[in-house]
Amino acid sequence: MKTSHFPLSTTKEFPKDAEIISHQLMIKSGMIRRLASGLYTWSPLGLRVLHKVENVVREEMDKSGSLEVLMPSVIPAELWKETGRWDQFGKQLLTLKDRHENDYCLGPTHEEAITDFARQELKSYRQLPISFYQIQWKFRDEIRPRFGVMRSREFLMKDAYSFHIDAASLEAEYQNMYRTYSAIFDRLQLEYRAVLADSGAIGGDRSQEFHVLADSGEDAIVISTESTYAANIERAETHAGTKYAAPQQAFEKVATPNARTVEDVAKQLNVPIAKITKTLIVHAEDGSLIAICLRGDHSLNEVKAGNFKGIANPVVFASDAEIVEKLGVSPGSIGPVNLPIPVLFDHALYSESDFICGANENGFHYVGVNFERDLPFTGTHDFRNIEEGDISPDGQGTVKFIRGIEVGHIFQLGNKYSTAMNASVVNENGEQTIMEMGCYGIGMTRIVAAAIEQSHDEKGIIWPDVMAPFKLSLIPMNYHKSEVVKELADKLYKEFLALGVEVLLEDRDIRPGNAFNDHELIGIPHRLVIGERGLKNNELEYKGRKDAESSFIPVDSAVEFIMNQLKK
């Protein structure tokens, strides 16, 4: 390709609203242009990169045995109402009506659509297991689109769905997809980590996320210092700890006037915040109240709490007025002793003795509180956010946090959707059996941004070779003035094209410095510079995008040299 036929629409300045480097560089390099909030047009340059990602994903999905389909992006409401998600999904679901006043949505995901397809096409267990995938644009009406294509409203996704006669078959395909995803990210030359995850609105009993590691990543990933344990912070379990010691203090009530927070209590009683138990009041599924007790220095993980049987999901905290009305005490003085509603304790409290908690009387707290003696022990549960330095959930070492960008997620859905939509097949005994399902997604547009976040420098993007829009830059100096330079540049250009090399020939009449800046900005891995000075010595200047310095190679061996570089 020649730059005269492939305009590079680069800019000198970063856009003001671009907060992260991938957004900045995608705009500056001309890969994308903003159409509206969270909506972007992909230029020919950006689309070349996106197609490279698509090619790798499609090849590996085909190898996995999954079959490609293409479903509509506009989905009728009745399918979503069958599963209950029309009302549950929330405001991210963009709904619309046709001229007949029928309700539709722009698909944020396609579980309902594929289940409808499967219940029509699959009739017998002999057709199972089977997996379908598509590469399709999705739409989620993000409340605050940001970071360019990293969190946009419209994005390209590869979503796959598998159907099975039983859980054992689903597990086998889940592992197949794990291997397939690993192969995809290996081929894309990304540094990544697979982590345990919460299934969220998609549902299911088991899921794992694939994260590209980057300091700018939105997600905190919890990893063990001594084992392979890894999970996102929403899913990371906390260690149960060791049993509480015998009481050392007397149980008594003390005055804590005007103390509404654990910090206030700690200051008044001159104790560490960790010695105080805070009690949070949330709604149960039936609207009644439930208390969750945490150590004072810990924070509630709302995903874990929402997944706990009996607690409303998402978590709804009781208002101050509700607490006063139903418990007769202000929030700052609530405690588990004799509290007239169910009380749940976090694992960290299992190790606590002689702790402090609200006395359920305004302006008072209990000190020297112990399980069994002063408070019935009913067991503990995992409710808090894990913290760096905590014991690893598997008991091996401690945990530390790294940052990641989620680019893939695999789920075992079970029969959530197939039951709701009556997607069944006849089993080997001639009985109708609800199918088990799996779901497997990859954010294609997000991969492009994540690759930039992981690999860039002050000059611009450094693409993994497999994702680069072009493999080689040919930059002739004085192309329009020097016949000898033009002749060799055109000759090499044709030779590389004949060899299947994706080459970009710089034939614009611009300053050499501007040409170098553009080609480095867009991240082309290899560069050959053709100049009269070098040709006097029968040499060309070569520089790899990651190289600190240029080197010189003989003209006669330039093609062989580049082909060897491309094989590395």
Coordinates of C-alpha atoms in Angstrom, one line a residue:
M1 CA 0.0 0.0 0.0
K2 CA 1.2 3.5 -0.8
T3 CA 0.5 6.4 1.6
S4 CA -0.8 8.4 -1.4
H5 CA -3.7 5.8 -1.5
F6 CA -3.8 5.2 2.2
P7 CA -3.9 8.5 4.0
L8 CA -2.5 8.7 7.5
S9 CA -4.7 11.1 9.4
T10 CA -2.4 11.6 12.3
T11 CA -2.7 14.5 14.7
K12 CA 0.0 16.3 16.9
E13 CA -2.1 16.8 20.0
F14 CA -3.9 14.4 22.3
P15 CA -7.7 15.0 22.7
K16 CA -8.6 16.7 26.0
D17 CA -11.0 13.9 27.0
A18 CA -8.5 11.1 26.4
E19 CA -7.5 9.9 29.9
I20 CA -5.6 6.8 29.0
I21 CA -2.8 6.2 26.6
S22 CA -4.7 3.8 24.3
H23 CA -7.4 6.4 23.7
Q24 CA -4.8 9.1 23.1
L25 CA -2.8 7.0 20.7
M26 CA -5.8 5.6 18.8
I27 CA -7.0 9.2 18.2
K28 CA -3.6 10.6 17.5
S29 CA -2.7 7.8 15.0
G30 CA -6.1 8.2 13.3
M31 CA -7.3 4.7 14.1
I32 CA -10.7 5.9 15.3
R33 CA -12.7 9.1 15.2
R34 CA -15.5 10.0 17.7
L35 CA -19.0 10.1 16.3
A36 CA -20.9 10.6 19.6
S37 CA -20.3 9.7 23.2
G38 CA -19.1 6.1 23.3
L39 CA -19.4 5.7 19.6
Y40 CA -16.5 5.6 17.2
T41 CA -15.8 5.2 13.5
W42 CA -12.9 2.9 12.7
S43 CA -10.7 4.2 10.0
P44 CA -9.0 2.0 7.3
L45 CA -5.9 1.9 9.6
G46 CA -7.8 0.9 12.7
L47 CA -9.9 -1.6 10.8
R48 CA -6.8 -3.4 9.5
V49 CA -5.7 -3.9 13.1
L50 CA -9.2 -5.0 14.2
H51 CA -9.3 -7.5 11.3
K52 CA -6.0 -9.0 12.4
V53 CA -7.5 -9.7 15.8
E54 CA -10.7 -11.1 14.1
N55 CA -8.6 -13.5 12.0
V56 CA -6.7 -15.0 14.9
V57 CA -9.9 -15.4 17.0
R58 CA -11.8 -16.9 14.0
E59 CA -9.0 -19.4 13.2
E60 CA -8.7 -20.6 16.8
M61 CA -12.5 -20.8 17.3
D62 CA -12.8 -22.9 14.1
K63 CA -10.0 -25.2 15.4
S64 CA -12.0 -25.6 18.7
G65 CA -14.8 -27.1 16.7
S66 CA -17.2 -24.2 17.2
L67 CA -19.4 -23.3 14.3
E68 CA -19.8 -19.7 13.1
V69 CA -23.3 -18.1 12.9
L70 CA -24.5 -14.6 12.7
M71 CA -27.5 -13.4 14.8
P72 CA -29.4 -10.1 14.4
S73 CA -28.2 -7.2 16.5
V74 CA -31.9 -6.2 17.1
I75 CA -33.6 -8.7 19.3
P76 CA -37.4 -9.0 20.1
A77 CA -38.4 -8.2 23.6
E78 CA -40.4 -11.4 24.1
L79 CA -37.2 -13.5 24.1
W80 CA -35.7 -11.3 26.9
K81 CA -39.0 -11.5 28.8
E82 CA -38.9 -15.3 28.7
T83 CA -35.7 -15.2 30.8
G84 CA -36.8 -12.2 32.9
R85 CA -33.9 -10.1 31.8
W86 CA -36.0 -7.5 30.0
D87 CA -36.6 -5.9 33.4
Q88 CA -33.5 -7.2 35.2
F89 CA -30.7 -6.0 32.9
G90 CA -31.1 -2.4 33.8
K91 CA -30.6 0.9 31.9
Q92 CA -27.7 -0.5 29.9
L93 CA -30.3 -2.2 27.8
L94 CA -31.1 0.1 24.9
T95 CA -34.8 -0.5 23.9
L96 CA -36.7 0.6 20.9
K97 CA -40.1 0.1 19.1
D98 CA -40.8 -0.6 15.5
R99 CA -43.7 1.0 13.5
H100 CA -46.1 -1.7 14.9
E101 CA -45.2 -0.7 18.5
N102 CA -43.4 -4.0 19.1
D103 CA -40.5 -3.8 21.6
Y104 CA -36.9 -4.7 20.7
C105 CA -33.4 -4.1 22.2
L106 CA -30.0 -3.7 20.6
G107 CA -28.3 -6.8 21.8
P108 CA -25.7 -6.3 24.6
T109 CA -25.3 -10.1 24.6
H110 CA -27.0 -12.9 22.8
E111 CA -28.0 -15.7 25.2
E112 CA -31.7 -15.4 24.5
A113 CA -31.2 -15.3 20.7
I114 CA -28.9 -18.3 20.6
T115 CA -31.1 -20.3 22.9
D116 CA -34.1 -19.6 20.7
F117 CA -32.0 -20.8 17.7
A118 CA -31.0 -24.0 19.5
R119 CA -34.5 -24.9 20.7
Q120 CA -35.6 -24.8 17.0
E121 CA -32.6 -26.6 15.5
L122 CA -31.6 -29.2 18.2
K123 CA -33.9 -32.1 18.8
S124 CA -31.8 -35.1 19.9
Y125 CA -28.9 -35.8 22.2
R126 CA -27.1 -37.1 19.2
Q127 CA -26.6 -33.6 18.0
L128 CA -24.8 -32.7 21.2
P129 CA -22.4 -31.3 22.2
I130 CA -22.4 -28.4 19.8
S131 CA -21.0 -24.9 20.0
F132 CA -21.9 -21.8 18.0
Y133 CA -20.0 -18.5 17.8
Q134 CA -20.4 -15.2 16.1
I135 CA -18.4 -11.9 15.7
Q136 CA -21.0 -9.2 16.1
W137 CA -21.4 -5.6 17.2
K138 CA -23.0 -5.2 20.6
F139 CA -24.5 -2.2 22.3
R140 CA -24.7 -1.3 26.0
D141 CA -25.9 2.1 27.1
E142 CA -23.1 2.9 29.5
I143 CA -23.9 5.6 31.9
R144 CA -20.4 7.1 31.5
P145 CA -18.6 5.9 28.4
R146 CA -14.9 6.6 28.8
F147 CA -11.4 5.5 27.8
G148 CA -12.2 5.4 24.1
V149 CA -13.0 1.9 22.9
M150 CA -12.1 0.5 26.2
R151 CA -15.5 1.3 27.6
S152 CA -17.6 2.4 24.7
R153 CA -21.3 1.9 24.1
E154 CA -20.9 0.0 20.9
F155 CA -18.2 -2.7 20.6
L156 CA -17.2 -5.7 18.6
M157 CA -17.5 -9.1 20.5
K158 CA -16.8 -12.7 19.7
D159 CA -19.5 -14.5 21.7
A160 CA -19.9 -18.3 21.7
Y161 CA -22.5 -20.6 23.2
S162 CA -22.3 -24.3 23.7
F163 CA -25.1 -26.9 24.4
H164 CA -24.8 -30.2 26.2
I165 CA -26.7 -33.2 27.4
D166 CA -25.1 -33.1 30.9
A167 CA -22.8 -31.2 33.2
A168 CA -19.8 -33.5 32.4
S169 CA -20.0 -32.5 28.7
L170 CA -20.3 -28.8 29.7
E171 CA -17.1 -29.1 31.8
A172 CA -15.2 -30.7 28.9
E173 CA -16.2 -27.8 26.6
Y174 CA -15.4 -25.2 29.2
Q175 CA -11.9 -26.6 29.4
N176 CA -11.7 -26.7 25.6
M177 CA -12.6 -23.0 25.5
Y178 CA -10.0 -22.2 28.2
R179 CA -7.4 -23.8 26.0
T180 CA -8.7 -22.0 23.0
Y181 CA -8.7 -18.6 24.7
S182 CA -5.1 -19.2 25.9
A183 CA -4.1 -20.0 22.3
I184 CA -5.8 -16.8 21.1
F185 CA -4.0 -14.6 23.5
D186 CA -0.7 -16.4 23.0
R187 CA -0.9 -15.8 19.3
L188 CA -1.8 -12.2 19.9
Q189 CA 1.5 -12.0 21.9
L190 CA -0.3 -10.4 24.9
E191 CA 0.8 -10.8 28.5
Y192 CA -2.3 -12.1 30.2
R193 CA -3.7 -13.9 33.2
A194 CA -6.8 -16.1 33.6
V195 CA -8.6 -15.5 36.9
L196 CA -11.6 -16.7 38.8
A197 CA -14.5 -14.4 38.4
D198 CA -18.1 -13.6 39.4
S199 CA -20.7 -14.4 36.7
G200 CA -22.6 -11.2 37.2
A201 CA -25.7 -10.5 35.1
I202 CA -24.9 -13.4 32.7
G203 CA -25.4 -16.0 35.4
G204 CA -24.1 -19.5 35.9
D205 CA -22.1 -21.3 38.5
R206 CA -18.6 -20.9 37.3
S207 CA -16.6 -18.4 35.3
Q208 CA -13.1 -17.2 34.6
E209 CA -11.9 -13.9 33.1
F210 CA -8.9 -13.3 30.9
H211 CA -7.0 -10.1 31.7
V212 CA -4.3 -8.4 29.7
L213 CA -1.9 -7.1 32.4
A214 CA -1.4 -3.4 32.3
D215 CA -0.7 -0.8 35.0
S216 CA -3.6 1.3 33.6
G217 CA -6.1 -1.6 34.0
E218 CA -9.4 -0.9 35.6
D219 CA -9.6 -4.2 37.3
A220 CA -7.6 -5.3 40.4
I221 CA -6.4 -8.9 40.1
V222 CA -5.6 -10.9 43.2
I223 CA -2.7 -13.4 42.9
S224 CA -1.0 -15.6 45.4
T225 CA 2.7 -15.2 46.1
E226 CA 3.2 -18.9 46.4
S227 CA 0.7 -20.6 44.2
T228 CA -1.2 -20.3 40.9
Y229 CA -4.3 -18.9 42.6
A230 CA -5.7 -15.8 40.8
A231 CA -9.1 -14.1 40.9
N232 CA -10.6 -10.7 40.3
I233 CA -11.2 -8.7 43.5
E234 CA -15.0 -9.2 43.3
R235 CA -14.5 -13.0 43.3
A236 CA -11.4 -13.4 45.5
E237 CA -12.2 -15.5 48.6
T238 CA -10.9 -14.6 52.0
H239 CA -9.2 -17.2 54.3
A240 CA -11.4 -18.4 57.2
G241 CA -8.6 -17.8 59.7
T242 CA -8.0 -19.4 63.1
K243 CA -10.5 -19.8 65.9
Y244 CA -11.0 -17.0 68.4
A245 CA -9.0 -17.2 71.7
A246 CA -10.6 -17.4 75.1
P247 CA -12.0 -14.1 76.6
Q248 CA -9.5 -11.9 78.5
Q249 CA -11.8 -8.9 79.2
A250 CA -15.1 -8.4 81.0
F251 CA -18.2 -7.7 78.9
E252 CA -19.4 -4.2 79.7
K253 CA -21.3 -1.3 78.2
V254 CA -19.4 2.1 77.8
A255 CA -20.6 5.5 76.7
T256 CA -19.5 6.7 73.2
P257 CA -21.4 10.0 72.8
N258 CA -21.8 11.3 69.3
A259 CA -19.8 8.5 67.8
R260 CA -21.3 7.5 64.4
T261 CA -18.4 5.8 62.7
V262 CA -15.8 3.2 63.7
E263 CA -13.2 6.0 63.4
D264 CA -15.1 8.0 66.0
V265 CA -15.4 5.0 68.4
A266 CA -11.7 4.1 67.9
K267 CA -10.7 7.6 68.8
Q268 CA -12.9 7.9 71.9
L269 CA -11.9 4.5 73.3
N270 CA -8.2 4.8 72.1
V271 CA -8.2 1.4 70.3
P272 CA -7.3 0.2 66.8
I273 CA -10.2 0.3 64.3
A274 CA -9.6 -3.4 63.8
K275 CA -10.8 -4.1 67.3
I276 CA -14.2 -2.7 66.4
T277 CA -17.0 -4.7 64.7
K278 CA -19.2 -2.6 62.4
T279 CA -22.7 -3.8 61.6
L280 CA -24.3 -3.0 58.2
I281 CA -28.0 -3.4 57.6
V282 CA -29.2 -4.6 54.2
H283 CA -32.4 -5.8 52.7
A284 CA -33.3 -9.5 52.4
E285 CA -34.9 -10.9 49.2
D286 CA -38.3 -10.6 50.9
G287 CA -37.7 -7.0 52.0
S288 CA -36.9 -7.7 55.7
L289 CA -33.6 -6.6 57.2
I290 CA -30.4 -8.6 57.7
A291 CA -27.3 -7.5 59.5
I292 CA -23.8 -8.1 58.2
C293 CA -20.9 -7.8 60.7
L294 CA -17.4 -6.9 59.5
R295 CA -14.1 -6.0 61.2
G296 CA -14.0 -2.2 61.4
D297 CA -11.0 -1.8 59.0
H298 CA -12.6 -4.1 56.3
S299 CA -15.0 -3.1 53.5
L300 CA -18.0 -5.0 52.3
N301 CA -17.8 -6.8 48.9
E302 CA -21.3 -6.1 47.6
V303 CA -20.9 -8.8 44.9
K304 CA -20.3 -11.5 47.5
A305 CA -23.1 -10.2 49.7
G306 CA -25.5 -10.1 46.8
N307 CA -24.7 -13.7 45.9
F308 CA -25.4 -14.9 49.5
K309 CA -28.7 -16.7 49.6
G310 CA -31.4 -14.6 51.2
I311 CA -29.8 -11.2 50.6
A312 CA -31.3 -9.0 47.9
N313 CA -29.2 -8.8 44.7
P314 CA -28.1 -6.2 44.0
V315 CA -27.5 -5.3 47.6
V316 CA -29.9 -2.6 49.0
F317 CA -28.8 -0.9 52.2
A318 CA -31.4 0.1 54.7
S319 CA -31.9 3.8 55.1
D320 CA -31.3 5.6 58.4
A321 CA -35.0 6.1 58.8
E322 CA -35.7 2.4 58.2
I323 CA -33.1 1.4 60.8
V324 CA -34.5 3.8 63.4
E325 CA -38.1 2.7 62.8
K326 CA -37.5 -1.0 62.9
L327 CA -34.5 -1.3 65.3
G328 CA -35.0 1.7 67.5
V329 CA -31.4 2.8 67.2
S330 CA -29.3 5.0 65.0
P331 CA -26.9 3.3 62.6
G332 CA -23.7 4.3 64.5
S333 CA -24.7 2.3 67.6
I334 CA -25.9 -1.0 66.0
G335 CA -24.3 -4.2 67.1
P336 CA -24.9 -8.0 66.9
V337 CA -25.6 -8.6 70.6
N338 CA -29.4 -9.2 71.0
L339 CA -30.1 -7.6 67.7
P340 CA -33.7 -8.7 66.7
I341 CA -32.9 -9.6 63.1
P342 CA -30.7 -12.3 61.5
V343 CA -27.0 -11.6 61.9
L344 CA -24.2 -12.8 59.6
F345 CA -20.5 -12.6 60.4
D346 CA -17.6 -12.2 58.1
H347 CA -14.7 -14.8 58.2
A348 CA -12.3 -12.3 59.7
L349 CA -14.4 -12.1 62.9
Y350 CA -13.7 -15.8 63.5
S351 CA -10.3 -14.9 64.9
E352 CA -11.5 -12.0 67.0
S353 CA -11.8 -12.0 70.8
D354 CA -12.7 -9.1 73.2
F355 CA -14.0 -7.0 70.3
I356 CA -16.1 -3.8 70.5
C357 CA -19.5 -3.4 68.9
G358 CA -22.6 -1.1 69.1
A359 CA -24.8 -1.7 72.1
N360 CA -28.1 -1.1 70.2
E361 CA -28.5 2.0 72.3
N362 CA -27.7 5.5 71.0
G363 CA -24.4 6.7 72.4
F364 CA -23.2 3.3 73.8
H365 CA -21.0 0.4 72.7
Y366 CA -20.1 -2.9 74.2
V367 CA -16.4 -3.8 74.9
G368 CA -14.9 -7.2 75.7
V369 CA -17.4 -9.0 73.4
N370 CA -16.7 -12.6 72.8
F371 CA -18.5 -15.4 70.9
E372 CA -20.2 -18.1 72.9
R373 CA -19.9 -16.2 76.2
D374 CA -21.7 -13.0 75.1
L375 CA -22.8 -13.8 71.6
P376 CA -24.0 -17.0 70.0
F377 CA -21.5 -18.3 67.3
T378 CA -23.5 -19.2 64.2
G379 CA -20.5 -19.5 61.8
T380 CA -18.8 -17.1 59.5
H381 CA -19.0 -16.3 55.8
D382 CA -17.0 -14.5 53.1
F383 CA -18.3 -11.0 52.8
R384 CA -15.4 -8.6 52.6
N385 CA -13.0 -7.4 50.0
I386 CA -9.6 -9.2 50.2
E387 CA -6.6 -7.0 50.9
E388 CA -3.0 -7.1 49.9
G389 CA -1.0 -9.2 52.4
D390 CA -3.9 -11.4 53.4
I391 CA -3.4 -15.1 53.6
S392 CA -4.0 -16.6 50.1
P393 CA -7.4 -18.3 49.9
D394 CA -5.7 -21.7 49.2
G395 CA -3.5 -21.2 52.3
Q396 CA -0.3 -20.9 50.2
G397 CA 1.5 -17.6 50.8
T398 CA -0.2 -14.2 50.8
V399 CA -1.9 -12.2 48.1
K400 CA -0.8 -9.2 46.1
F401 CA -2.7 -7.1 43.6
I402 CA -1.9 -6.5 40.0
R403 CA -3.9 -4.5 37.4
G404 CA -5.6 -6.0 34.4
I405 CA -7.9 -5.2 31.5
E406 CA -10.6 -7.8 31.0
V407 CA -10.7 -9.0 27.4
G408 CA -12.3 -12.4 27.7
H409 CA -14.8 -14.3 30.0
I410 CA -15.9 -17.9 29.9
F411 CA -19.0 -19.1 31.8
Q412 CA -20.7 -22.3 32.8
L413 CA -24.3 -21.2 32.5
G414 CA -25.9 -24.5 33.5
N415 CA -29.6 -24.5 32.6
K416 CA -30.5 -20.9 33.5
Y417 CA -31.5 -19.9 30.0
S418 CA -32.5 -23.3 28.6
T419 CA -34.9 -23.9 31.5
A420 CA -36.5 -20.4 31.1
M421 CA -36.9 -20.9 27.4
N422 CA -37.7 -24.6 27.4
A423 CA -34.7 -25.6 25.2
S424 CA -34.6 -29.3 25.4
V425 CA -33.7 -32.4 23.4
V426 CA -34.7 -36.1 23.6
N427 CA -32.2 -38.1 25.6
E428 CA -31.1 -41.6 25.0
N429 CA -34.1 -42.9 26.9
G430 CA -36.5 -41.0 24.8
E431 CA -37.2 -38.3 27.4
Q432 CA -37.2 -34.6 27.0
T433 CA -34.1 -33.2 28.8
I434 CA -33.2 -29.5 29.3
M435 CA -29.8 -28.7 27.8
E436 CA -26.8 -27.5 29.8
M437 CA -25.2 -24.3 28.3
G438 CA -21.8 -22.6 28.3
C439 CA -21.1 -19.0 27.2
Y440 CA -17.7 -17.6 26.1
G441 CA -17.0 -14.0 25.2
I442 CA -14.0 -12.0 23.9
G443 CA -14.0 -8.2 23.5
M444 CA -12.4 -7.7 20.1
T445 CA -12.3 -3.9 20.1
R446 CA -11.0 -3.9 23.7
I447 CA -8.2 -6.2 22.8
V448 CA -6.9 -3.5 20.4
A449 CA -6.9 -0.9 23.1
A450 CA -5.4 -3.3 25.7
A451 CA -2.5 -4.2 23.4
I452 CA -1.6 -0.5 23.2
E453 CA -1.9 -0.1 26.9
Q454 CA 0.6 -2.9 27.3
S455 CA 3.0 -1.9 24.6
H456 CA 3.8 1.7 23.7
D457 CA 6.5 4.3 24.2
E458 CA 6.9 8.1 23.8
K459 CA 6.8 7.8 20.0
G460 CA 3.6 5.9 19.8
I461 CA 2.2 2.4 19.5
I462 CA 4.4 -0.8 19.5
W463 CA 2.2 -3.5 18.0
P464 CA 2.7 -7.2 18.5
D465 CA 3.7 -8.3 14.9
V466 CA 0.5 -10.3 14.4
M467 CA -1.7 -7.2 15.1
A468 CA 0.3 -4.6 13.2
P469 CA -1.6 -2.9 10.3
F470 CA 1.5 -3.2 8.2
K471 CA 4.7 -5.3 8.7
L472 CA 7.2 -3.1 6.9
S473 CA 7.6 0.7 6.3
L474 CA 9.6 1.7 3.2
I475 CA 10.6 5.3 3.6
P476 CA 12.5 6.7 0.6
M477 CA 14.3 10.0 1.1
N478 CA 13.5 12.6 -1.6
Y479 CA 11.3 10.1 -3.4
H480 CA 10.0 12.8 -5.7
K481 CA 13.4 14.3 -6.5
S482 CA 15.9 11.4 -6.6
E483 CA 15.4 9.0 -9.5
V484 CA 17.8 6.4 -8.1
V485 CA 15.9 6.4 -4.7
K486 CA 12.5 6.2 -6.4
E487 CA 13.6 3.4 -8.7
L488 CA 14.9 1.2 -5.8
A489 CA 12.0 2.0 -3.6
D490 CA 9.5 1.0 -6.3
K491 CA 11.5 -2.2 -7.0
L492 CA 11.6 -3.2 -3.3
Y493 CA 8.0 -2.4 -2.9
K494 CA 7.0 -4.7 -5.7
E495 CA 9.3 -7.5 -4.5
F496 CA 7.9 -7.4 -1.0
L497 CA 4.3 -7.4 -2.2
A498 CA 5.0 -10.4 -4.4
L499 CA 6.3 -12.2 -1.3
G500 CA 3.1 -11.4 0.6
V501 CA 4.6 -8.8 2.9
E502 CA 2.2 -6.1 4.1
V503 CA 4.3 -3.0 3.2
L504 CA 3.5 0.7 3.4
L505 CA 5.5 2.8 1.0
E506 CA 5.9 6.4 2.0
D507 CA 5.3 8.3 -1.3
R508 CA 3.9 11.5 0.1
D509 CA 5.9 14.7 -0.5
I510 CA 6.5 15.5 3.2
R511 CA 9.5 16.1 5.4
P512 CA 11.5 13.0 6.4
G513 CA 11.0 13.8 10.1
N514 CA 7.2 13.9 9.7
A515 CA 7.3 10.5 7.8
F516 CA 9.4 8.9 10.5
N517 CA 7.0 10.3 13.2
D518 CA 3.9 9.0 11.5
H519 CA 5.3 5.5 10.9
E520 CA 6.6 5.2 14.4
L521 CA 3.3 6.5 15.8
I522 CA 1.2 3.8 14.0
G523 CA 3.6 1.1 15.3
I524 CA 4.9 -0.6 12.1
P525 CA 7.4 -3.2 13.4
H526 CA 10.1 -2.9 10.7
R527 CA 11.4 0.0 8.7
L528 CA 13.8 0.4 5.8
V529 CA 15.0 3.9 4.8
I530 CA 16.4 4.4 1.3
G531 CA 18.6 7.4 0.8
E532 CA 21.2 8.6 -1.7
R533 CA 23.9 8.8 1.0
G534 CA 23.4 5.2 2.0
L535 CA 23.2 4.0 -1.6
K536 CA 26.6 5.5 -2.3
N537 CA 27.8 2.7 0.1
N538 CA 25.3 0.2 -1.3
E539 CA 23.4 0.3 2.1
L540 CA 19.9 0.7 3.4
E541 CA 19.1 1.8 7.0
Y542 CA 17.0 -0.7 9.0
K543 CA 15.3 -0.1 12.3
G544 CA 13.0 -2.3 14.3
R545 CA 10.2 -0.5 16.1
K546 CA 11.6 -1.7 19.5
D547 CA 15.3 -1.0 18.5
A548 CA 17.2 1.8 20.2
E549 CA 19.5 2.3 17.2
S550 CA 19.4 1.8 13.5
S551 CA 21.7 -0.6 11.6
F552 CA 22.8 -0.7 8.0
I553 CA 22.4 -3.6 5.6
P554 CA 23.6 -4.3 2.0
V555 CA 21.0 -3.4 -0.6
D556 CA 21.4 -6.9 -2.3
S557 CA 20.5 -8.7 0.9
A558 CA 17.7 -6.4 2.1
V559 CA 14.8 -8.6 1.0
E560 CA 16.3 -11.7 2.6
F561 CA 17.1 -9.7 5.8
I562 CA 13.6 -8.5 6.2
M563 CA 12.1 -11.9 5.5
N564 CA 14.2 -13.3 8.2
Q565 CA 13.2 -10.6 10.6
L566 CA 9.5 -11.3 9.9
K567 CA 10.0 -15.0 10.8
K568 CA 11.3 -14.2 14.3

